[in-house]
Structures are given as structure tokens and as C-alpha cells.
CSV table of C-alpha atoms in Angstrom, one decimal:
chain,number,residue,atom,x,y,z
A,1,UNK,CA,55.6,33.1,-2.6
A,2,UNK,CA,54.7,31.1,0.5
A,3,UNK,CA,51.0,30.3,0.7
A,4,UNK,CA,49.5,28.7,3.8
A,5,UNK,CA,46.5,26.5,3.2
A,6,UNK,CA,44.1,26.3,6.1
A,7,UNK,CA,42.0,23.3,7.0
A,8,UNK,CA,38.3,23.1,6.5
A,9,UNK,CA,36.7,22.3,9.8
A,10,UNK,CA,33.8,19.8,9.7
A,11,UNK,CA,33.7,18.8,13.4
A,12,UNK,CA,30.1,17.7,13.2
A,13,UNK,CA,31.1,15.1,10.6
A,14,UNK,CA,33.5,13.1,12.7
A,15,UNK,CA,31.1,10.8,14.4
A,16,UNK,CA,27.9,8.9,13.5
A,17,UNK,CA,27.0,6.4,10.8
A,18,UNK,CA,27.1,7.4,7.1
A,19,UNK,CA,23.3,7.5,6.8
A,20,UNK,CA,23.0,10.0,9.6
A,21,UNK,CA,25.9,12.1,8.2
A,22,UNK,CA,24.2,12.5,4.9
A,23,UNK,CA,20.8,13.2,6.3
A,24,UNK,CA,22.2,16.1,8.3
A,25,UNK,CA,23.0,17.8,5.0
A,26,UNK,CA,19.6,16.9,3.5
A,27,UNK,CA,20.9,14.1,1.4
A,28,UNK,CA,19.3,10.6,1.6
A,29,UNK,CA,21.5,7.6,1.8
A,30,UNK,CA,20.9,5.1,-1.0
A,31,UNK,CA,19.2,2.2,0.8
A,32,UNK,CA,19.8,-0.1,-2.2
A,33,UNK,CA,23.5,0.0,-1.4
A,34,UNK,CA,24.9,-2.2,1.3
A,35,UNK,CA,25.9,-0.1,4.2
A,36,UNK,CA,29.4,-0.8,5.4
A,37,UNK,CA,30.5,-0.4,9.0
A,38,UNK,CA,32.8,2.5,9.6
A,39,UNK,CA,36.5,1.5,9.7
A,40,UNK,CA,39.3,3.3,11.4
A,41,UNK,CA,42.0,4.8,9.3
A,42,UNK,CA,43.9,6.6,12.1
A,43,UNK,CA,41.6,9.6,11.9
A,44,UNK,CA,43.5,11.7,14.3
A,45,UNK,CA,46.8,13.5,13.9
A,46,UNK,CA,49.5,11.9,15.9
A,47,UNK,CA,52.8,13.4,16.9
A,48,UNK,CA,52.4,16.1,14.3
A,49,UNK,CA,54.9,18.3,16.0
A,50,UNK,CA,57.6,15.9,15.0
A,51,UNK,CA,57.2,16.9,11.4
A,52,UNK,CA,57.5,20.7,11.2
A,53,UNK,CA,57.2,22.5,7.9
A,54,UNK,CA,60.6,23.7,7.0
A,55,UNK,CA,60.2,25.6,3.7
A,56,UNK,CA,57.8,26.4,0.9
A,57,UNK,CA,58.5,28.0,-2.4
A,58,UNK,CA,57.0,28.5,-5.8
A,59,UNK,CA,58.6,26.1,-8.2
A,60,UNK,CA,57.8,25.8,-11.9
A,61,UNK,CA,54.1,25.7,-12.6
A,62,UNK,CA,53.1,24.7,-9.1
A,63,UNK,CA,54.2,25.0,-5.5
A,64,UNK,CA,56.5,22.5,-3.9
A,65,UNK,CA,56.4,22.2,-0.1
A,66,UNK,CA,59.4,20.4,1.3
A,67,UNK,CA,59.0,18.6,4.5
A,68,UNK,CA,61.3,16.9,7.1
A,69,UNK,CA,60.1,13.4,8.0
A,70,UNK,CA,61.1,11.4,11.0
A,71,UNK,CA,61.7,7.7,10.9
A,72,UNK,CA,58.6,6.8,13.1
A,73,UNK,CA,56.7,3.8,11.7
A,74,UNK,CA,53.2,4.9,10.7
A,75,UNK,CA,50.1,2.9,10.2
A,76,UNK,CA,47.2,4.2,8.0
A,77,UNK,CA,47.0,7.5,6.2
A,78,UNK,CA,49.9,10.0,6.6
A,79,UNK,CA,49.8,12.7,9.3
A,80,UNK,CA,48.8,16.1,8.2
A,81,UNK,CA,51.6,18.6,8.0
A,82,UNK,CA,51.3,21.4,10.6
A,83,UNK,CA,52.9,24.8,10.1
A,84,UNK,CA,54.3,26.9,13.0
A,85,UNK,CA,50.9,28.6,13.4
A,86,UNK,CA,49.1,25.2,13.7
A,87,UNK,CA,47.3,25.4,10.3
A,88,UNK,CA,47.0,22.2,8.4
A,89,UNK,CA,48.5,22.3,5.0
A,90,UNK,CA,48.7,20.3,1.8
A,91,UNK,CA,52.1,19.1,0.6
A,92,UNK,CA,53.5,17.8,-2.7
A,93,UNK,CA,55.5,15.2,-0.6
A,94,UNK,CA,52.6,14.0,1.5
A,95,UNK,CA,52.7,10.4,0.3
A,96,UNK,CA,56.5,10.1,-0.1
A,97,UNK,CA,56.9,7.8,2.9
A,98,UNK,CA,53.5,6.0,3.0
A,99,UNK,CA,52.8,5.5,-0.7
A,100,UNK,CA,55.9,6.4,-2.8
A,101,UNK,CA,54.4,4.8,-5.9
A,102,UNK,CA,51.1,6.6,-5.7
A,103,UNK,CA,51.8,9.3,-8.4
A,104,UNK,CA,53.3,6.8,-10.8
A,105,UNK,CA,50.4,4.4,-10.4
A,106,UNK,CA,47.9,7.2,-11.0
A,107,UNK,CA,49.8,8.5,-14.0
A,108,UNK,CA,49.9,5.1,-15.6
A,109,UNK,CA,46.2,4.6,-15.2
A,110,UNK,CA,45.3,8.1,-16.5
A,111,UNK,CA,47.7,7.7,-19.4
A,112,UNK,CA,45.9,4.5,-20.5
A,113,UNK,CA,42.5,6.1,-20.3
A,114,UNK,CA,43.5,9.2,-22.3
A,115,UNK,CA,45.3,7.1,-24.9
A,116,UNK,CA,42.0,5.1,-25.4
A,117,UNK,CA,39.8,8.2,-25.5
A,118,UNK,CA,41.5,11.6,-26.1
A,119,UNK,CA,38.4,13.4,-25.1
A,120,UNK,CA,38.8,12.0,-21.6
A,121,UNK,CA,41.6,14.5,-20.8
A,122,UNK,CA,39.1,17.4,-21.0
A,123,UNK,CA,36.6,15.4,-19.0
A,124,UNK,CA,39.0,14.7,-16.1
A,125,UNK,CA,40.0,18.4,-15.9
A,126,UNK,CA,36.3,19.4,-15.8
A,127,UNK,CA,35.5,16.7,-13.2
A,128,UNK,CA,38.2,18.2,-10.9
A,129,UNK,CA,36.8,21.7,-11.5
A,130,UNK,CA,33.2,20.7,-10.7
A,131,UNK,CA,34.3,18.9,-7.6
A,132,UNK,CA,36.4,21.8,-6.2
A,133,UNK,CA,33.7,24.4,-6.8
A,134,UNK,CA,31.2,22.6,-4.6
A,135,UNK,CA,32.2,22.5,-0.9
A,136,UNK,CA,35.9,22.3,-1.8
A,137,UNK,CA,38.1,19.7,-3.4
A,138,UNK,CA,36.8,16.7,-1.4
A,139,UNK,CA,35.6,14.1,-4.0
A,140,UNK,CA,32.0,14.8,-3.0
A,141,UNK,CA,31.0,14.7,-6.7
A,142,UNK,CA,32.1,11.0,-6.8
A,143,UNK,CA,29.6,9.8,-4.1
A,144,UNK,CA,26.7,7.7,-5.4
A,145,UNK,CA,23.9,8.6,-3.1
A,146,UNK,CA,20.4,9.9,-3.6
A,147,UNK,CA,20.3,12.8,-4.4
A,148,UNK,CA,23.9,13.3,-5.4
A,149,UNK,CA,26.0,16.0,-7.0
A,150,UNK,CA,26.4,13.7,-10.0
A,151,UNK,CA,22.7,14.1,-10.6
A,152,UNK,CA,22.7,17.9,-10.3
A,153,UNK,CA,21.5,19.7,-13.4
A,154,UNK,CA,24.7,21.7,-13.7
A,155,UNK,CA,26.8,18.5,-13.6
A,156,UNK,CA,25.0,17.3,-16.7
A,157,UNK,CA,27.5,15.9,-19.2
A,158,UNK,CA,30.3,15.5,-16.6
A,159,UNK,CA,32.1,12.2,-17.2
A,160,UNK,CA,35.2,10.3,-16.3
A,161,UNK,CA,33.9,8.9,-13.0
A,162,UNK,CA,34.9,5.3,-14.0
A,163,UNK,CA,38.5,6.5,-14.9
A,164,UNK,CA,38.9,7.9,-11.3
A,165,UNK,CA,37.5,4.6,-9.9
A,166,UNK,CA,40.0,2.6,-11.9
A,167,UNK,CA,42.9,4.9,-10.8
A,168,UNK,CA,41.8,4.7,-7.2
A,169,UNK,CA,41.6,0.9,-7.4
A,170,UNK,CA,45.1,0.7,-8.8
A,171,UNK,CA,46.4,2.8,-5.9
A,172,UNK,CA,44.5,0.7,-3.4
A,173,UNK,CA,46.2,-2.4,-4.7
A,174,UNK,CA,49.6,-0.8,-3.9
A,175,UNK,CA,48.8,1.2,-0.8
A,176,UNK,CA,45.4,0.3,0.7
A,177,UNK,CA,43.6,3.0,2.8
A,178,UNK,CA,46.3,5.7,2.2
A,179,UNK,CA,45.5,7.9,-0.8
A,180,UNK,CA,42.2,9.8,-0.9
A,181,UNK,CA,39.9,10.0,-3.9
A,182,UNK,CA,40.2,13.8,-3.7
A,183,UNK,CA,43.9,13.5,-4.3
A,184,UNK,CA,43.5,10.9,-7.0
A,185,UNK,CA,41.2,13.4,-8.8
A,186,UNK,CA,43.6,16.3,-8.4
A,187,UNK,CA,46.5,14.3,-9.7
A,188,UNK,CA,44.4,12.9,-12.6
A,189,UNK,CA,43.6,16.4,-13.8
A,190,UNK,CA,47.3,17.3,-14.0
A,191,UNK,CA,48.2,14.0,-15.7
A,192,UNK,CA,45.4,14.5,-18.2
A,193,UNK,CA,46.8,17.9,-19.1
A,194,UNK,CA,50.2,16.5,-19.7
A,195,UNK,CA,48.8,13.6,-21.9
A,196,UNK,CA,47.5,16.1,-24.4
A,197,UNK,CA,50.5,18.4,-24.5
A,198,UNK,CA,49.5,20.7,-21.7
A,199,UNK,CA,51.5,22.0,-18.8
A,200,UNK,CA,52.4,20.0,-15.7
A,201,UNK,CA,52.4,21.3,-12.1
A,202,UNK,CA,53.3,20.1,-8.7
A,203,UNK,CA,50.1,18.9,-7.1
A,204,UNK,CA,49.8,19.5,-3.4
A,205,UNK,CA,48.4,16.5,-1.6
A,206,UNK,CA,46.8,15.5,1.7
A,207,UNK,CA,43.2,16.1,1.0
A,208,UNK,CA,40.6,13.8,2.6
A,209,UNK,CA,37.3,12.7,1.2
A,210,UNK,CA,34.0,14.3,2.3
A,211,UNK,CA,31.2,12.6,4.2
A,212,UNK,CA,28.6,14.7,2.4
A,213,UNK,CA,27.4,15.6,-1.0
A,214,UNK,CA,25.6,18.8,-2.0
A,215,UNK,CA,23.6,18.9,-5.2
A,216,UNK,CA,21.9,22.1,-4.2
A,217,UNK,CA,25.2,24.0,-4.0
A,218,UNK,CA,26.2,22.4,-7.4
A,219,UNK,CA,23.1,23.9,-9.0
A,220,UNK,CA,23.7,27.3,-7.4
A,221,UNK,CA,27.4,27.9,-7.9
A,222,UNK,CA,28.7,26.0,-10.9
A,223,UNK,CA,29.2,28.2,-14.0
A,224,UNK,CA,27.0,27.6,-17.1
A,225,UNK,CA,28.0,28.0,-20.8
A,226,UNK,CA,25.2,30.6,-21.2
A,227,UNK,CA,26.7,33.0,-18.7
A,228,UNK,CA,28.4,36.3,-19.4
A,229,UNK,CA,31.2,38.1,-17.5
A,230,UNK,CA,28.8,39.9,-15.2
A,231,UNK,CA,27.9,36.5,-13.7
A,232,UNK,CA,31.1,34.6,-14.2
A,233,UNK,CA,33.5,37.0,-12.5
A,234,UNK,CA,31.6,37.0,-9.2
A,235,UNK,CA,31.3,33.2,-9.2
A,236,UNK,CA,35.1,32.9,-9.5
A,237,UNK,CA,35.7,35.7,-7.0
A,238,UNK,CA,33.6,33.8,-4.5
A,239,UNK,CA,36.3,31.1,-4.7
A,240,UNK,CA,39.1,33.7,-4.4
A,241,UNK,CA,40.0,33.1,-8.0
A,242,UNK,CA,41.0,36.2,-10.0
A,243,UNK,CA,39.7,37.3,-13.4
A,244,UNK,CA,43.0,36.1,-14.9
A,245,UNK,CA,42.5,32.7,-13.2
A,246,UNK,CA,39.0,32.6,-14.7
A,247,UNK,CA,40.3,33.3,-18.2
A,248,UNK,CA,43.2,30.8,-17.9
A,249,UNK,CA,41.0,28.0,-16.5
A,250,UNK,CA,38.5,28.7,-19.4
A,251,UNK,CA,41.4,27.8,-21.7
A,252,UNK,CA,40.8,24.2,-20.7
A,253,UNK,CA,38.2,24.4,-23.5
A,254,UNK,CA,41.1,24.1,-25.9
A,255,UNK,CA,40.2,20.4,-25.6
A,256,UNK,CA,36.9,18.5,-25.3
A,257,UNK,CA,33.4,18.8,-26.6
A,258,UNK,CA,30.1,20.4,-25.6
A,259,UNK,CA,26.5,19.3,-26.1
A,260,UNK,CA,24.1,21.0,-28.5
A,261,UNK,CA,21.8,22.1,-25.7
A,262,UNK,CA,24.6,24.2,-24.2
A,263,UNK,CA,25.3,26.3,-27.3
A,264,UNK,CA,22.0,26.2,-29.3
A,265,UNK,CA,20.8,29.6,-28.2
A,266,UNK,CA,24.1,31.2,-29.3
A,267,UNK,CA,24.1,29.8,-32.8
A,268,UNK,CA,20.5,30.7,-33.6
A,269,UNK,CA,20.5,34.2,-32.0
A,270,UNK,CA,22.1,35.9,-35.0
A,271,UNK,CA,24.1,38.1,-32.7
A,272,UNK,CA,27.0,40.2,-33.9
A,273,UNK,CA,29.5,38.4,-31.6
A,274,UNK,CA,29.4,35.2,-33.6
A,275,UNK,CA,30.9,34.5,-37.0
A,276,UNK,CA,27.9,33.8,-39.4
A,277,UNK,CA,29.7,31.0,-41.3
A,278,UNK,CA,30.7,29.4,-38.0
A,279,UNK,CA,27.1,29.5,-36.7
A,280,UNK,CA,25.7,28.2,-40.0
A,281,UNK,CA,28.1,25.2,-39.9
A,282,UNK,CA,27.2,24.4,-36.3
A,283,UNK,CA,23.5,24.3,-37.1
A,284,UNK,CA,23.9,21.2,-39.3
A,285,UNK,CA,24.7,19.2,-36.2
A,286,UNK,CA,22.6,21.2,-33.7
A,287,UNK,CA,19.0,21.7,-34.9
A,288,UNK,CA,16.6,24.1,-33.2
A,289,UNK,CA,14.6,21.2,-31.8
A,290,UNK,CA,16.0,17.8,-30.8
A,291,UNK,CA,19.6,16.6,-30.8
A,292,UNK,CA,20.3,18.1,-27.4
A,293,UNK,CA,23.1,15.6,-26.8
A,294,UNK,CA,24.8,16.1,-30.2
A,295,UNK,CA,28.5,16.9,-29.6
A,296,UNK,CA,30.6,19.6,-31.1
A,297,UNK,CA,34.3,20.3,-30.5
A,298,UNK,CA,35.1,23.3,-28.4
A,299,UNK,CA,38.1,24.0,-30.5
A,300,UNK,CA,37.5,23.1,-34.2
A,301,UNK,CA,41.1,23.6,-35.1
A,302,UNK,CA,43.1,21.3,-32.7
A,303,UNK,CA,40.4,19.7,-30.5
A,304,UNK,CA,42.7,17.1,-29.0
A,305,UNK,CA,45.8,19.3,-28.3
A,306,UNK,CA,46.3,21.7,-25.4
A,307,UNK,CA,47.3,25.0,-27.1
A,308,UNK,CA,46.1,28.6,-27.6
A,309,UNK,CA,43.9,28.0,-30.6
A,310,UNK,CA,40.9,28.2,-28.3
A,311,UNK,CA,41.8,31.9,-27.7
A,312,UNK,CA,42.6,32.5,-31.4
A,313,UNK,CA,39.1,31.3,-32.2
A,314,UNK,CA,37.7,33.9,-29.9
A,315,UNK,CA,39.4,36.7,-31.8
A,316,UNK,CA,37.5,35.4,-34.9
A,317,UNK,CA,34.2,35.3,-33.0
A,318,UNK,CA,34.3,31.5,-33.1
A,319,UNK,CA,33.8,30.7,-29.5
A,320,UNK,CA,31.4,27.8,-29.1
A,321,UNK,CA,29.8,28.7,-25.8
A,322,UNK,CA,28.4,32.1,-24.8
A,323,UNK,CA,30.8,32.0,-21.8
A,324,UNK,CA,33.7,31.4,-24.2
A,325,UNK,CA,33.1,34.4,-26.5
A,326,UNK,CA,32.3,36.6,-23.5
A,327,UNK,CA,36.1,36.5,-22.8
A,328,UNK,CA,36.7,38.5,-26.0
A,329,UNK,CA,33.8,40.7,-26.6
A,330,UNK,CA,34.9,44.3,-26.1
A,331,UNK,CA,35.2,43.9,-22.3
A,332,UNK,CA,37.8,43.7,-19.5
A,333,UNK,CA,39.2,40.3,-20.4
A,334,UNK,CA,40.0,41.1,-24.0
A,335,UNK,CA,43.6,42.0,-23.2
A,336,UNK,CA,44.2,38.7,-21.3
A,337,UNK,CA,43.0,36.7,-24.3
A,338,UNK,CA,45.3,38.7,-26.6
A,339,UNK,CA,48.2,38.1,-24.2
A,340,UNK,CA,47.7,34.4,-24.4
A,341,UNK,CA,47.4,34.4,-28.2
A,342,UNK,CA,50.7,36.3,-28.4
A,343,UNK,CA,52.5,34.3,-25.6
A,344,UNK,CA,51.4,30.6,-25.4
A,345,UNK,CA,54.0,30.0,-22.6
A,346,UNK,CA,52.3,32.6,-20.5
A,347,UNK,CA,48.9,30.9,-20.9
A,348,UNK,CA,50.4,27.5,-19.9
A,349,UNK,CA,52.1,29.1,-16.8
A,350,UNK,CA,48.9,30.9,-15.8
A,351,UNK,CA,46.8,27.8,-16.4
A,352,UNK,CA,49.0,25.7,-14.2
A,353,UNK,CA,49.1,28.3,-11.4
A,354,UNK,CA,45.3,28.6,-11.5
A,355,UNK,CA,44.9,24.8,-11.3
A,356,UNK,CA,47.0,24.8,-8.2
A,357,UNK,CA,45.0,27.6,-6.6
A,358,UNK,CA,41.7,25.9,-7.6
A,359,UNK,CA,43.0,22.6,-6.1
A,360,UNK,CA,43.6,24.4,-2.8
A,361,UNK,CA,39.9,25.3,-2.4
A,362,UNK,CA,38.7,24.3,1.1
A,363,UNK,CA,40.4,20.9,1.5
A,364,UNK,CA,39.5,18.5,4.3
A,365,UNK,CA,42.6,17.7,6.2
A,366,UNK,CA,43.8,16.1,9.4
A,367,UNK,CA,41.0,14.2,11.1
A,368,UNK,CA,38.2,15.7,9.0
A,369,UNK,CA,36.4,13.5,6.4
A,370,UNK,CA,37.9,10.1,5.7
A,371,UNK,CA,40.0,8.1,3.2
A,372,UNK,CA,37.3,6.3,1.1
A,373,UNK,CA,38.0,2.7,0.0
A,374,UNK,CA,35.6,3.2,-2.9
A,375,UNK,CA,35.2,6.7,-4.3
A,376,UNK,CA,31.5,6.1,-4.8
A,377,UNK,CA,30.6,5.2,-1.2
A,378,UNK,CA,31.4,6.1,2.4
A,379,UNK,CA,33.4,3.6,4.4
């Protein structure tokens, strides 16, 4: 199915110094950081009509968009692809000419990080999720300003920033000024899934990096582990993600860990939707007071392998977070959970497709935003 991804217009962000840009959104530039002069990275689209979109089709777990490229020599970031209607698109082949080794370089870096710390796979998928849900997939979560999205309450426990910094540095050493931090993050999430036995998908590329960060939006829109379906479904619907997308993306909790503070209320509530033995065991590592940062595995059976045991646990009322167990609690999503338990291949396919749709959320393209040299700072 052909899907056209429109651009996110931020015309008011094209000019001015970084401090002014951030202050316009109510965010203060960190004066302790050395401000760098803006640099030109061919911010405009040039001769875009020479590269028409020729075809787009669903392939495997993702969507491949095949492009025709001319032989014109290019300097700086690749041009955005323009479809016949003039809408800017993302493309899986975006860097084929300008940085052909980009994906291999990122994969090598992410592979090393996950080999060193298996938990990092879950962290990178979560980092991409938290970035995309706040003003689109634009690497705004990576900016170190004051205040920043990193410091937002609902981003507590998010990690993996240094892994993205390392992957970006590796790409910069091969193709300086070409690949955005937003694209590095999107590719890293896919590669992290593969490293722990999860599905792969074709990542559409061509995102640019934001000039702003929005901690207020992070605290208003990001889901919490204490939420039920009545809150979660509308949050995902706001992002044009379906109930099935929501359940599939929640399946990322088949890997990773959660802090005691995020599930304490559930294990001490004595509710009928939690297995008593499961709750009792969890209390040994999560006391009623203190120990907020104590970690527990989201999937006690196979915590470092991407599989459907997360959903099997829900059938036994052994979901760690309230938002986990809400997926199987006599409500509308029960049937989807059961489908995934019965058909693991369907879960992997749905998860990959949902990750593609999430990765398409409001990308900055064309002359909007910039290609950051460092993911933590504006150019």
C-alpha cells in the first residue's frame, strides 16, 4: 500500500541564532555551553524535480521506496524526495548516493553496544518511541538545553543517549554533515530489535533534526506505566496509531526493565488482575517505601530475547506494569494479545509495521530543521 509522508512545516525555525530559536518555544539555551556559529549544510532543496519518485510498495516488515537518482554531484545532505504532488517524503534509499556506508556503520556501533549491555536494546527502542511522540521523530529528545526533554518527568529512566552519540560520531567520521541524528536514532531502534532476535524492517530515511525541544509536551503526551486503556488508546490515536499498533508496540516490553516506582502501586494494591505469588515475589525487591530505582525485568521468563512471552505473562496476570496488564483484562484488546500468543510471526510483523508508522510521525524534511554535527547541541 502506497503511503505518502508529508513534511512538517516549521518555517519560523529557518533563521536566527540557536538561542533565539529555543527561546521562541519557551526553552532556555544553556549558557554554560559554547555557542557555535550556524553552519550551512545546503538547507534548501535543489533541482528536486530531477529526482521524481517512481514507485513505492510494502516490502517485508517495512516499506521500501525506490528512487531514480541522477548523476549530478551533490555537496552536503541529500535532497529531499518530492512526489508528483510536491509532498516531501522519507525514503529507505535516501543516503544511497551520499553516504552508502551509513547503515552498516550504525549497525556495527549498535551491535557493539547491545553485545556489551543486552538491556540497551530495549532502551534504544524506548528512546526512539519517546522522541517520536513529542513533536515528531526529530531527535529533540537528544538536545542538552535547559530545560530539556531529557529532564521531563515522563522521560525519567530513559537511557541510551551515549550510544546514539557514539553511532552518530561513527557516521560523522565516514560522511560528515550528511546523516541526521533523527535517522541514526530510527535505524538504531531497528538494529537493536534485530540484535535480540526481534524483527527487522526497512527504515525510511531523510528526517532532519529539530531546532527546538519541548519538555512540556513530553510531560503531557507520553504514556505512563500506571495508565489504563481508557487513557492509552486516545494517546495513540492522537498519533494516528491504531489499537493494534498500541498493543504491538507494547510488546517491546518483552525486553528491558522497569523501576520500582513505576509498578509499586500495582503490586501492593491486592487487585484481582495480578497473580498473588507474582506480586509477593516482586515486593522483595520493591518495598513500599524507598528503593524507587530498584529494577525488575519486564519479562521474567526471557528478559533478553524478543519473543511473545510478554503476552503469555499477561494471560497469567503477570504483567509488571498496570499498562501492561491492561492489555489483557477483559477488555477490547484481549483478542489481540491472544492472537500474538498463538501466532508469534503475526506479532513480529505487526510490531515491525507499527515501528515504521511510528517512525513516520511528523518528520522534518527538506529545508526544515538541520543536520546536527553533535546530537546534543544545535550547530
